[in-house]
XYZ file of C-alpha atoms in Angstrom:
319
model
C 0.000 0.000 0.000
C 2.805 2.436 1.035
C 4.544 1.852 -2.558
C 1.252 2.110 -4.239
C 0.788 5.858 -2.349
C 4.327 6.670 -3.083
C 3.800 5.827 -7.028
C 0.688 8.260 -6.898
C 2.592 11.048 -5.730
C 5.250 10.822 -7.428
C 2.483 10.362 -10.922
C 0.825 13.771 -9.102
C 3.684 15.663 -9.064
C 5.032 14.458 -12.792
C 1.563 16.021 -13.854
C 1.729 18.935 -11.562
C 5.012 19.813 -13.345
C 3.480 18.918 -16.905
C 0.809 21.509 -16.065
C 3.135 24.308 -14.900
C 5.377 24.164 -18.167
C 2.145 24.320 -19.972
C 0.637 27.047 -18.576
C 4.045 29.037 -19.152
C 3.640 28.178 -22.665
C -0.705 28.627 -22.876
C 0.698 32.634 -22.762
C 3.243 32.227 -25.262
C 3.481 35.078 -27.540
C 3.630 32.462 -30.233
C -0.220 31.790 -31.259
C 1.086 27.981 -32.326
C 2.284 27.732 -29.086
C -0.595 28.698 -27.477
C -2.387 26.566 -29.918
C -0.262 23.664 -29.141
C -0.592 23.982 -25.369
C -4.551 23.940 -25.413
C -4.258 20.042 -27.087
C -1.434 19.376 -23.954
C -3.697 20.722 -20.699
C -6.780 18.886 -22.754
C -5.084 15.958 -22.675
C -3.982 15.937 -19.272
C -6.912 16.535 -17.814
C -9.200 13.923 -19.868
C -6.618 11.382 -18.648
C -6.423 12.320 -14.737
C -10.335 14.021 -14.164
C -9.578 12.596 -10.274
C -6.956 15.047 -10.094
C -9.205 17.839 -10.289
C -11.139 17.390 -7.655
C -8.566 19.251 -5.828
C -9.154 23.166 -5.646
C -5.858 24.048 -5.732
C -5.668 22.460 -9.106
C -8.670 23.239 -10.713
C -8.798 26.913 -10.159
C -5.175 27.660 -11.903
C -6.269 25.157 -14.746
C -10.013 27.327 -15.227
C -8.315 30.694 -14.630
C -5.860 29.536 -18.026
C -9.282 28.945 -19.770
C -10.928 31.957 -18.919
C -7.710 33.583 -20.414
C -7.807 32.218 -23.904
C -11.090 32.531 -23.739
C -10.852 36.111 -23.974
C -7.866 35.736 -26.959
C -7.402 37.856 -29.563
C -6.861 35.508 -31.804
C -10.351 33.699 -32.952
C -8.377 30.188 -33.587
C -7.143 30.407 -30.075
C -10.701 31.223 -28.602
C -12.508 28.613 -31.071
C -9.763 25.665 -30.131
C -10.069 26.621 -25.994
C -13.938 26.358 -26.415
C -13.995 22.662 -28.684
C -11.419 21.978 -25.746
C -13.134 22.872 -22.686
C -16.611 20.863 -23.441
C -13.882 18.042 -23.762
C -13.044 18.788 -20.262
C -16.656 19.411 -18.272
C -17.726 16.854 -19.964
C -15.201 14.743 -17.660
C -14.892 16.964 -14.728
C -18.964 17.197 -15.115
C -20.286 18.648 -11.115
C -16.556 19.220 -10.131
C -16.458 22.511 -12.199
C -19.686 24.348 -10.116
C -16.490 25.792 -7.723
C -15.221 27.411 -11.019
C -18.610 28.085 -13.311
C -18.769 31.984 -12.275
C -14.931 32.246 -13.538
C -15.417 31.492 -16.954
C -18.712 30.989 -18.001
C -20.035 34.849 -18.138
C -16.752 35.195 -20.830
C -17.508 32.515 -22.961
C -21.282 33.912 -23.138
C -19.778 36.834 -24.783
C -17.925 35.058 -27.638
C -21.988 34.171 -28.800
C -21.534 37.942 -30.489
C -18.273 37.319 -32.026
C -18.354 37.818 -35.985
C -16.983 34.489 -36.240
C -19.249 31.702 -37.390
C -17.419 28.867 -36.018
C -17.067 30.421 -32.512
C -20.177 30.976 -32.185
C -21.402 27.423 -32.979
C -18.974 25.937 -30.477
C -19.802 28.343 -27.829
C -23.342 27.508 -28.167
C -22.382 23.568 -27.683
C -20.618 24.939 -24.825
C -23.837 26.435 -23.724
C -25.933 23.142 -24.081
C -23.314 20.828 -22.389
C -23.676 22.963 -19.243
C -27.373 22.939 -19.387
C -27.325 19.222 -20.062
C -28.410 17.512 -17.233
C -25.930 14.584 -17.956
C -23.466 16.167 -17.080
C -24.658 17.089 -13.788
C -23.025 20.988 -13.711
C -25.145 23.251 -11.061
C -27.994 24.499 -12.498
C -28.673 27.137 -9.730
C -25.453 28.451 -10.762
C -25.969 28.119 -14.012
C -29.304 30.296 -13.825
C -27.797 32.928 -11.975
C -24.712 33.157 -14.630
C -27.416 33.413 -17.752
C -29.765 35.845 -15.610
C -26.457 38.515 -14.905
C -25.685 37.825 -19.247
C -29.156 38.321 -20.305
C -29.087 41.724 -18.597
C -25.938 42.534 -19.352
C -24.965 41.332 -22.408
C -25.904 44.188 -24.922
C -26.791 42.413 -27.745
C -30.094 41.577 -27.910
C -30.079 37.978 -30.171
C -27.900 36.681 -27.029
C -30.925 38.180 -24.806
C -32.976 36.283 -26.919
C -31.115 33.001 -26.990
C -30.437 32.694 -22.913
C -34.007 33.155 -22.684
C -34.498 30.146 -25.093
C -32.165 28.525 -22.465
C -33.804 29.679 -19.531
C -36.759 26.844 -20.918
C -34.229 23.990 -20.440
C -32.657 24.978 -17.182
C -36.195 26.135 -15.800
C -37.062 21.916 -16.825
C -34.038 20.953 -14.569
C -34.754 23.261 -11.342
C -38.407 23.105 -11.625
C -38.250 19.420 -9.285
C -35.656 20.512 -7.182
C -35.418 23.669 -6.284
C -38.676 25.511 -7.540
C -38.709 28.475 -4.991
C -35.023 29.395 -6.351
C -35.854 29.204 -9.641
C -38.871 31.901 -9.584
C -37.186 33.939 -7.059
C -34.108 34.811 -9.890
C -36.068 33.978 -12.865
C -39.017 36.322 -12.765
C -37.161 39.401 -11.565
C -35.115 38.905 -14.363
C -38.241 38.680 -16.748
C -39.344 41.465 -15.053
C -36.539 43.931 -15.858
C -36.596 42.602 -19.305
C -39.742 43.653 -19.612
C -38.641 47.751 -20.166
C -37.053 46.850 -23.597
C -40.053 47.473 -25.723
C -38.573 44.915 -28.589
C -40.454 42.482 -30.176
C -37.832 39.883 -30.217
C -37.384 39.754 -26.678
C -41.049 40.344 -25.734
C -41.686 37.097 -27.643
C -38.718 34.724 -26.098
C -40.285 36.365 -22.813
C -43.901 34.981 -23.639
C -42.573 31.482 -24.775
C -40.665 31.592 -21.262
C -43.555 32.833 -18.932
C -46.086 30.406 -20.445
C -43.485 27.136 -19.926
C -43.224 28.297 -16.424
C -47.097 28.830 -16.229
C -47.373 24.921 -17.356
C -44.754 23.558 -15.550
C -45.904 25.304 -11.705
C -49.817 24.873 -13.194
C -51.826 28.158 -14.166
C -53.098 29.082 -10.698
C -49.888 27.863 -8.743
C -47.786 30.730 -10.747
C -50.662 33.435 -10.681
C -50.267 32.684 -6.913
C -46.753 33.326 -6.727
C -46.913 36.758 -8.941
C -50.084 37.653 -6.907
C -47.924 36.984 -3.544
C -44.674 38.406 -5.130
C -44.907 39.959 -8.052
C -48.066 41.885 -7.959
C -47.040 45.213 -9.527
C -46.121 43.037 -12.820
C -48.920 40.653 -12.695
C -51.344 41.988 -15.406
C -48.754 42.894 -17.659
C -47.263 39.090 -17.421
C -50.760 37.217 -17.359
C -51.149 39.486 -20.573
C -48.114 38.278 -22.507
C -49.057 34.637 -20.990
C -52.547 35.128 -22.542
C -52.706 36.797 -25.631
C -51.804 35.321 -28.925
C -50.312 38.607 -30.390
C -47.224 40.120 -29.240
C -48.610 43.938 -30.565
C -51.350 45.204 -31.913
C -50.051 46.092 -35.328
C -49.810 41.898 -35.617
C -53.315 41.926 -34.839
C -54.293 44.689 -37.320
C -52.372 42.467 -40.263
C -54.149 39.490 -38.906
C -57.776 41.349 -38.903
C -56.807 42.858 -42.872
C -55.690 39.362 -44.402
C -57.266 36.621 -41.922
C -59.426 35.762 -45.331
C -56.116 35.025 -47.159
C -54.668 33.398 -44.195
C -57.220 30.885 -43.740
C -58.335 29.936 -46.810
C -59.071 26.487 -47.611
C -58.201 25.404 -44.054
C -54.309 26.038 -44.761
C -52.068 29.023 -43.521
C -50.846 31.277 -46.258
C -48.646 34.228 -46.246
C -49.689 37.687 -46.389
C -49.390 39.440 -50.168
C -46.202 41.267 -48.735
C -43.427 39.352 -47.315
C -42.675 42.162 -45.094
C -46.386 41.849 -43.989
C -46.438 38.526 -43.183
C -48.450 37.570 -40.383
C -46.291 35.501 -37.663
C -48.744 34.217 -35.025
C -47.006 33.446 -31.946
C -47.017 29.681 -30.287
C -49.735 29.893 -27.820
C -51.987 28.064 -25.596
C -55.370 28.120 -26.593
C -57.591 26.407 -23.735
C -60.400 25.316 -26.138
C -59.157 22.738 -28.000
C -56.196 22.168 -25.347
C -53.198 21.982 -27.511
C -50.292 24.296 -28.510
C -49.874 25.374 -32.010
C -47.473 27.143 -34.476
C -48.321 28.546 -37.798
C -46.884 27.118 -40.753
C -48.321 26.216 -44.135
C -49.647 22.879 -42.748
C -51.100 24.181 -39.797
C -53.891 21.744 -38.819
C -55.274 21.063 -42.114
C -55.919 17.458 -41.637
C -58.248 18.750 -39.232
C -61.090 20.813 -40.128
C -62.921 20.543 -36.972
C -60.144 21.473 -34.878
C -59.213 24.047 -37.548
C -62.430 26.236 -37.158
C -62.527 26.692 -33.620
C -58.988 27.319 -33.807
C -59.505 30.058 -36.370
C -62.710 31.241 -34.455
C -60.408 31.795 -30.996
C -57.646 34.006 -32.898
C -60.213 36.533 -35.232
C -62.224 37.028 -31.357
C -58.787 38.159 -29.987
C -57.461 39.830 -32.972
C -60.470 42.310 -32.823
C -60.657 42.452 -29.390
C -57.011 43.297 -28.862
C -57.505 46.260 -31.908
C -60.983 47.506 -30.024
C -58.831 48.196 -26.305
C -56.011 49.554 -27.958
């Protein structure tokens, strides 16, 4: 046992020594040295995750990430990324210590000009939401709440909101107090930015939370909580159009819309009508427009179209 013990320490400080000559070279002025360096700390860690479970390790080895994160050069950011879902996908819960040191960076490489980047920052974004890999999702919420209302750009907005759907899934069992308590003042503030975009990822979020608590559960907790917000919320949760120009298209071209049972687009394409995915009670279903919206069934089809027209002209007559 005592020459088993002494082999592991001796292996621990081989690799300890491995990671300190590559971390002098991860800040190479060279980028191919930098570039080089990112396949060497990969490597280590894949092949001693254990290791990591120490502190003292894993915070110098996230604080190097967080740093090329940030790199000038996009090869350098794009190769760090592909490399650290390599790594939490081995390290998995033992990075929640580190999540608030490098996550909120990578978040802003979604605006980079750079295709590639963004498309492995986004599979960064879905490994740590991914229940598999069983990263703190408390954490995780708190990290996308501070980006969403600080990140300036609003298609990122838009896209941690998608997000909040899937980590608002994984709390929702656990820990539903915490998740309404940082989710909905977040919603809340969003709410001032009088942009369509985000108004709608706002509605698609509200009404997953109204389904997943139950409809009078989450008018209870605005009602208890929230009650300065709560008509404008159990609007957005409500009504099928986002503005009332959509429902003045909707009212001019419903005819053209719904003829034949089938969706069709209004005469202009920068008219057309975009209905947004709502919950209509009486047929208890969700739909989205598209050109084969329902028209297998008719039934379903006119009550359907019935429900919208009432709320198209009833959202035009109170505005």
């Amino acid at each position: 046992i005592k020459i088993k013990k002494k082999t592991e320490t001796v292996k621990e400080n081989d690799i300890i020594e491995k990671l300190r000559i590559v971390y002098e070279n991860i800040e190479s002025k060279d980028w191919k040295v930098r570039n080089s360096s990112i396949d060497e700390l990969t490597e280590i860690v894949v092949c001693n995750p254990k290791l990591f479970k120490n502190q003292k390790l894993l915070f110098p080895l996230f604080d190097k990430i967080a740093e090329r994160g940030k790199d000038t050069n996009t090869k350098i950011s794009i190769h760090i990324t592909k490399s650290l879902i390599k790594i939490i996908e081995v390290l998995k819960a033992n990075v929640d210590p580190v999540l608030v040191n490098f996550v909120s960076i990578y978040l802003n490489n979604l605006s980079s000009t750079n295709k590639l980047l963004q498309v492995e920052t986004l599979k960064l974004i879905n490994i740590l939401i991914d229940p598999k890999y069983e990263v703190d999702q408390t954490k995780i919420l708190k990290i996308f709440s501070y980006g969403i209302l600080h990140i300036p750009n609003t298609k990122i907005k838009e896209l941690l909101l998608e997000k909040m759907i899937v980590i608002s899934s994984n709390l929702f069992q656990s820990k539903p107090s915490v998740l309404y308590k940082q989710l909905i003042p977040t919603i809340i503030e969003l709410l001032k930015i009088k942009k369509n975009g985000i108004r709608h990822s706002i509605t698609r979020l509200l009404r997953h939370l109204s389904e997943i608590y139950g409809k009078q559960e989450f008018e209870n907790i605005l009602t208890s909580q929230y009650i300065d917000n709560y008509n404008e919320i159990c609007t957005l949760i409500e009504t099928i159009f986002q503005s009332p120009f959509q429902a003045k298209l909707f009212s001019n071209y419903y005819e053209d819309i719904f003829a034949d049972g089938t969706f069709y687009a209004t005469p202009k394409f920068s008219n057309q009508l975009f209905i947004t995915r709502t919950y209509v009670s009486k047929i208890n279903m969700f739909y989205i427009t598209s050109i084969s919206i329902l028209k297998n069934k008719q039934d379903t089809y006119e009550v359907l179209f019935n429900e919208i027209k009432k709320k198209a002209f009833n959202l035009i007559e109170n505005f």
